Amino acid sequence: MADDDKKDDQELSEDEKLAAEWEAAMGESGDDDSREDEWAAAMAEAEGGGDDDSNHDNVRAAPMEEFGPDSGSTGEGGAPDMDVIMDIPVTISMEVGNTQIPIRNLLQLNQGSVIELDRLAGEPLDVLVNGTLIAHGEVVMVNEKFGIRLTDVISPGERIRRLQK
């Protein structure tokens, strides 16, 4: 009998031996084909369930909370706690205007060069918060420092519409 086992081992290729070892190891660990069957069933349900309306019955849209001046920072009654975000720093910048020039012209700039912008003199500046336009304003002097007086603040609804474009 021992000679028959040796002949069988010699006739098996290395790949077949490796496959047999894996099969034995999987059998010892108690891992059978049930996981593969569960996976196949879940995949079939996901693929076939796309047209089934019963899957859509459990799905509902998340509510969009409105943040307004009257939504206090109390945190009571479902109102958002605005104190959480009040100390987050943002970058505010004022844009006088902009233009596009080729790199060739950019490399030729030196002290005293003039760059023509897309704005007329006296036109209001853009006030941007983290790169998003929130207002227009004009330059003023306050205690020998530049400042900006807001002339037109963009409504939150309009800001959202601009972001969606």
PDB file of C-alpha atoms in Angstrom:
ATOM      1  CA  MET A   1       0.000   0.000   0.000  1.00  0.00           C
ATOM      2  CA  ALA A   2       2.821   2.412   0.785  1.00  0.00           C
ATOM      3  CA  ASP A   3       4.171   1.887  -2.726  1.00  0.00           C
ATOM      4  CA  ASP A   4       0.765   2.875  -4.200  1.00  0.00           C
ATOM      5  CA  ASP A   5       0.764   6.151  -2.204  1.00  0.00           C
ATOM      6  CA  LYS A   6       4.235   7.018  -3.493  1.00  0.00           C
ATOM      7  CA  LYS A   7       3.128   6.372  -7.083  1.00  0.00           C
ATOM      8  CA  ASP A   8       0.084   8.633  -6.568  1.00  0.00           C
ATOM      9  CA  ASP A   9       2.293  11.385  -5.127  1.00  0.00           C
ATOM     10  CA  GLN A  10       4.695  11.129  -8.045  1.00  0.00           C
ATOM     11  CA  GLU A  11       1.869  11.287 -10.586  1.00  0.00           C
ATOM     12  CA  LEU A  12       0.417  14.501  -9.041  1.00  0.00           C
ATOM     13  CA  SER A  13       1.904  17.747 -10.305  1.00  0.00           C
ATOM     14  CA  GLU A  14       3.154  20.424  -7.931  1.00  0.00           C
ATOM     15  CA  ASP A  15       0.043  22.555  -8.603  1.00  0.00           C
ATOM     16  CA  GLU A  16      -2.237  19.656  -7.783  1.00  0.00           C
ATOM     17  CA  LYS A  17      -0.339  18.996  -4.549  1.00  0.00           C
ATOM     18  CA  LEU A  18      -0.637  22.655  -3.572  1.00  0.00           C
ATOM     19  CA  ALA A  19      -4.353  22.646  -4.358  1.00  0.00           C
ATOM     20  CA  ALA A  20      -4.842  19.524  -2.270  1.00  0.00           C
ATOM     21  CA  GLU A  21      -2.996  21.096   0.675  1.00  0.00           C
ATOM     22  CA  TRP A  22      -5.176  24.227   0.466  1.00  0.00           C
ATOM     23  CA  GLU A  23      -8.317  22.125   0.266  1.00  0.00           C
ATOM     24  CA  ALA A  24      -7.269  20.183   3.358  1.00  0.00           C
ATOM     25  CA  ALA A  25      -6.407  23.376   5.234  1.00  0.00           C
ATOM     26  CA  MET A  26      -9.721  24.994   4.356  1.00  0.00           C
ATOM     27  CA  GLY A  27     -11.571  21.889   5.454  1.00  0.00           C
ATOM     28  CA  GLU A  28      -9.745  21.888   8.811  1.00  0.00           C
ATOM     29  CA  SER A  29     -10.605  25.528   9.482  1.00  0.00           C
ATOM     30  CA  GLY A  30     -14.290  24.777   9.067  1.00  0.00           C
ATOM     31  CA  ASP A  31     -14.522  27.216   6.160  1.00  0.00           C
ATOM     32  CA  ASP A  32     -16.695  25.627   3.518  1.00  0.00           C
ATOM     33  CA  ASP A  33     -18.420  26.865   0.404  1.00  0.00           C
ATOM     34  CA  SER A  34     -21.173  28.526   2.437  1.00  0.00           C
ATOM     35  CA  ARG A  35     -19.375  31.885   2.354  1.00  0.00           C
ATOM     36  CA  GLU A  36     -19.057  31.689  -1.410  1.00  0.00           C
ATOM     37  CA  ASP A  37     -22.752  30.784  -1.633  1.00  0.00           C
ATOM     38  CA  GLU A  38     -23.689  33.718   0.634  1.00  0.00           C
ATOM     39  CA  TRP A  39     -21.552  36.066  -1.450  1.00  0.00           C
ATOM     40  CA  ALA A  40     -23.093  34.837  -4.706  1.00  0.00           C
ATOM     41  CA  ALA A  41     -26.605  35.218  -3.248  1.00  0.00           C
ATOM     42  CA  ALA A  42     -25.861  38.763  -2.053  1.00  0.00           C
ATOM     43  CA  MET A  43     -24.443  39.740  -5.430  1.00  0.00           C
ATOM     44  CA  ALA A  44     -27.435  38.251  -7.253  1.00  0.00           C
ATOM     45  CA  GLU A  45     -29.804  40.122  -4.941  1.00  0.00           C
ATOM     46  CA  ALA A  46     -27.938  43.387  -5.506  1.00  0.00           C
ATOM     47  CA  GLU A  47     -27.972  42.966  -9.271  1.00  0.00           C
ATOM     48  CA  GLY A  48     -31.555  41.766  -9.496  1.00  0.00           C
ATOM     49  CA  GLY A  49     -32.848  44.137  -6.814  1.00  0.00           C
ATOM     50  CA  GLY A  50     -32.101  47.278  -8.811  1.00  0.00           C
ATOM     51  CA  ASP A  51     -35.551  47.250 -10.445  1.00  0.00           C
ATOM     52  CA  ASP A  52     -37.391  46.182  -7.297  1.00  0.00           C
ATOM     53  CA  ASP A  53     -39.322  49.046  -5.676  1.00  0.00           C
ATOM     54  CA  SER A  54     -39.188  47.381  -2.242  1.00  0.00           C
ATOM     55  CA  ASN A  55     -35.512  48.367  -1.917  1.00  0.00           C
ATOM     56  CA  HIS A  56     -36.415  52.011  -2.540  1.00  0.00           C
ATOM     57  CA  ASP A  57     -39.102  52.020   0.178  1.00  0.00           C
ATOM     58  CA  ASN A  58     -36.400  52.025   2.880  1.00  0.00           C
ATOM     59  CA  VAL A  59     -34.504  54.944   1.329  1.00  0.00           C
ATOM     60  CA  ARG A  60     -35.377  58.492   2.313  1.00  0.00           C
ATOM     61  CA  ALA A  61     -33.742  61.825   1.662  1.00  0.00           C
ATOM     62  CA  ALA A  62     -31.732  63.387   4.463  1.00  0.00           C
ATOM     63  CA  PRO A  63     -33.259  66.625   5.726  1.00  0.00           C
ATOM     64  CA  MET A  64     -31.453  69.822   4.776  1.00  0.00           C
ATOM     65  CA  GLU A  65     -31.277  72.097   7.795  1.00  0.00           C
ATOM     66  CA  GLU A  66     -31.639  75.794   7.208  1.00  0.00           C
ATOM     67  CA  PHE A  67     -29.122  78.030   8.950  1.00  0.00           C
ATOM     68  CA  GLY A  68     -30.414  81.513   9.445  1.00  0.00           C
ATOM     69  CA  PRO A  69     -29.905  84.431  11.785  1.00  0.00           C
ATOM     70  CA  ASP A  70     -32.601  83.109  14.114  1.00  0.00           C
ATOM     71  CA  SER A  71     -31.107  79.603  14.415  1.00  0.00           C
ATOM     72  CA  GLY A  72     -29.563  80.248  17.816  1.00  0.00           C
ATOM     73  CA  SER A  73     -26.596  78.594  19.428  1.00  0.00           C
ATOM     74  CA  THR A  74     -28.577  76.977  22.213  1.00  0.00           C
ATOM     75  CA  GLY A  75     -28.543  73.504  20.702  1.00  0.00           C
ATOM     76  CA  GLU A  76     -32.041  72.930  22.078  1.00  0.00           C
ATOM     77  CA  GLY A  77     -35.081  71.895  20.103  1.00  0.00           C
ATOM     78  CA  GLY A  78     -33.095  70.558  17.163  1.00  0.00           C
ATOM     79  CA  ALA A  79     -31.539  73.950  16.306  1.00  0.00           C
ATOM     80  CA  PRO A  80     -27.917  73.657  15.211  1.00  0.00           C
ATOM     81  CA  ASP A  81     -25.255  74.646  17.733  1.00  0.00           C
ATOM     82  CA  MET A  82     -23.526  77.504  15.897  1.00  0.00           C
ATOM     83  CA  ASP A  83     -20.872  77.897  18.637  1.00  0.00           C
ATOM     84  CA  VAL A  84     -19.177  74.822  17.192  1.00  0.00           C
ATOM     85  CA  ILE A  85     -18.202  76.647  14.003  1.00  0.00           C
ATOM     86  CA  MET A  86     -17.834  80.236  15.218  1.00  0.00           C
ATOM     87  CA  ASP A  87     -14.082  79.943  15.938  1.00  0.00           C
ATOM     88  CA  ILE A  88     -13.103  78.250  12.664  1.00  0.00           C
ATOM     89  CA  PRO A  89     -10.707  80.572  10.817  1.00  0.00           C
ATOM     90  CA  VAL A  90     -11.441  81.502   7.200  1.00  0.00           C
ATOM     91  CA  THR A  91      -9.386  83.426   4.661  1.00  0.00           C
ATOM     92  CA  ILE A  92     -10.925  86.664   3.461  1.00  0.00           C
ATOM     93  CA  SER A  93      -9.444  88.404   0.435  1.00  0.00           C
ATOM     94  CA  MET A  94     -10.287  91.355  -1.759  1.00  0.00           C
ATOM     95  CA  GLU A  95      -9.849  91.142  -5.510  1.00  0.00           C
ATOM     96  CA  VAL A  96      -9.220  94.363  -7.396  1.00  0.00           C
ATOM     97  CA  GLY A  97      -9.372  92.582 -10.738  1.00  0.00           C
ATOM     98  CA  ASN A  98      -7.630  89.965 -12.829  1.00  0.00           C
ATOM     99  CA  THR A  99      -6.280  89.318 -16.268  1.00  0.00           C
ATOM    100  CA  GLN A 100      -4.574  86.602 -18.284  1.00  0.00           C
ATOM    101  CA  ILE A 101      -1.192  87.083 -19.885  1.00  0.00           C
ATOM    102  CA  PRO A 102       1.158  84.668 -21.644  1.00  0.00           C
ATOM    103  CA  ILE A 103       4.205  83.423 -19.755  1.00  0.00           C
ATOM    104  CA  ARG A 104       6.414  85.297 -22.235  1.00  0.00           C
ATOM    105  CA  ASN A 105       4.936  88.620 -21.049  1.00  0.00           C
ATOM    106  CA  LEU A 106       5.044  87.527 -17.411  1.00  0.00           C
ATOM    107  CA  LEU A 107       8.790  86.892 -17.660  1.00  0.00           C
ATOM    108  CA  GLN A 108       9.316  90.368 -19.149  1.00  0.00           C
ATOM    109  CA  LEU A 109       7.735  92.166 -16.173  1.00  0.00           C
ATOM    110  CA  ASN A 110      10.025  94.334 -14.057  1.00  0.00           C
ATOM    111  CA  GLN A 111       9.741  97.181 -11.588  1.00  0.00           C
ATOM    112  CA  GLY A 112       7.474  99.872 -12.998  1.00  0.00           C
ATOM    113  CA  SER A 113       5.580  97.545 -15.380  1.00  0.00           C
ATOM    114  CA  VAL A 114       1.816  98.093 -15.583  1.00  0.00           C
ATOM    115  CA  ILE A 115      -0.628  95.197 -15.862  1.00  0.00           C
ATOM    116  CA  GLU A 116      -4.049  96.087 -17.234  1.00  0.00           C
ATOM    117  CA  LEU A 117      -6.893  94.480 -15.270  1.00  0.00           C
ATOM    118  CA  ASP A 118     -10.421  93.594 -16.362  1.00  0.00           C
ATOM    119  CA  ARG A 119     -12.031  96.231 -14.079  1.00  0.00           C
ATOM    120  CA  LEU A 120     -12.705  99.893 -14.595  1.00  0.00           C
ATOM    121  CA  ALA A 121     -11.384 102.445 -12.115  1.00  0.00           C
ATOM    122  CA  GLY A 122     -13.897 103.037  -9.340  1.00  0.00           C
ATOM    123  CA  GLU A 123     -15.614  99.682  -9.807  1.00  0.00           C
ATOM    124  CA  PRO A 124     -16.277  97.795  -6.538  1.00  0.00           C
ATOM    125  CA  LEU A 125     -13.843  95.140  -5.383  1.00  0.00           C
ATOM    126  CA  ASP A 126     -14.848  91.494  -4.904  1.00  0.00           C
ATOM    127  CA  VAL A 127     -14.775  90.217  -1.327  1.00  0.00           C
ATOM    128  CA  LEU A 128     -13.982  86.499  -1.234  1.00  0.00           C
ATOM    129  CA  VAL A 129     -14.109  84.099   1.710  1.00  0.00           C
ATOM    130  CA  ASN A 130     -12.090  80.959   1.061  1.00  0.00           C
ATOM    131  CA  GLY A 131     -12.303  81.786  -2.649  1.00  0.00           C
ATOM    132  CA  THR A 132     -16.096  82.222  -2.705  1.00  0.00           C
ATOM    133  CA  LEU A 133     -17.573  85.622  -3.618  1.00  0.00           C
ATOM    134  CA  ILE A 134     -19.669  86.923  -0.722  1.00  0.00           C
ATOM    135  CA  ALA A 135     -19.782  90.695  -1.270  1.00  0.00           C
ATOM    136  CA  HIS A 136     -18.631  93.767  -3.190  1.00  0.00           C
ATOM    137  CA  GLY A 137     -17.023  96.764  -1.567  1.00  0.00           C
ATOM    138  CA  GLU A 138     -14.927  99.897  -1.881  1.00  0.00           C
ATOM    139  CA  VAL A 139     -11.525 100.738  -0.461  1.00  0.00           C
ATOM    140  CA  VAL A 140     -11.433 103.124   2.529  1.00  0.00           C
ATOM    141  CA  MET A 141      -8.726 104.423   4.878  1.00  0.00           C
ATOM    142  CA  VAL A 142      -9.143 103.616   8.580  1.00  0.00           C
ATOM    143  CA  ASN A 143      -6.452 104.944  10.961  1.00  0.00           C
ATOM    144  CA  GLU A 144      -3.911 105.087   8.140  1.00  0.00           C
ATOM    145  CA  LYS A 145      -4.665 101.480   7.154  1.00  0.00           C
ATOM    146  CA  PHE A 146      -6.602 100.205   4.175  1.00  0.00           C
ATOM    147  CA  GLY A 147     -10.036  98.776   4.801  1.00  0.00           C
ATOM    148  CA  ILE A 148     -13.069  97.880   2.753  1.00  0.00           C
ATOM    149  CA  ARG A 149     -16.623  99.114   3.108  1.00  0.00           C
ATOM    150  CA  LEU A 150     -19.132  96.511   1.966  1.00  0.00           C
ATOM    151  CA  THR A 151     -21.524  97.960  -0.575  1.00  0.00           C
ATOM    152  CA  ASP A 152     -23.394  94.809  -1.629  1.00  0.00           C
ATOM    153  CA  VAL A 153     -23.585  91.491   0.238  1.00  0.00           C
ATOM    154  CA  ILE A 154     -24.551  88.440  -1.808  1.00  0.00           C
ATOM    155  CA  SER A 155     -27.494  86.523  -0.338  1.00  0.00           C
ATOM    156  CA  PRO A 156     -26.884  82.970   0.912  1.00  0.00           C
ATOM    157  CA  GLY A 157     -29.280  81.615  -1.728  1.00  0.00           C
ATOM    158  CA  GLU A 158     -27.351  83.315  -4.524  1.00  0.00           C
ATOM    159  CA  ARG A 159     -24.037  82.006  -3.102  1.00  0.00           C
ATOM    160  CA  ILE A 160     -25.385  78.461  -3.183  1.00  0.00           C
ATOM    161  CA  ARG A 161     -26.603  78.917  -6.775  1.00  0.00           C
ATOM    162  CA  ARG A 162     -23.139  80.150  -7.797  1.00  0.00           C
ATOM    163  CA  LEU A 163     -21.480  77.152  -6.122  1.00  0.00           C
ATOM    164  CA  GLN A 164     -23.736  74.735  -8.006  1.00  0.00           C
ATOM    165  CA  LYS A 165     -22.710  76.141 -11.415  1.00  0.00           C
TER     166      LYS A 165
END
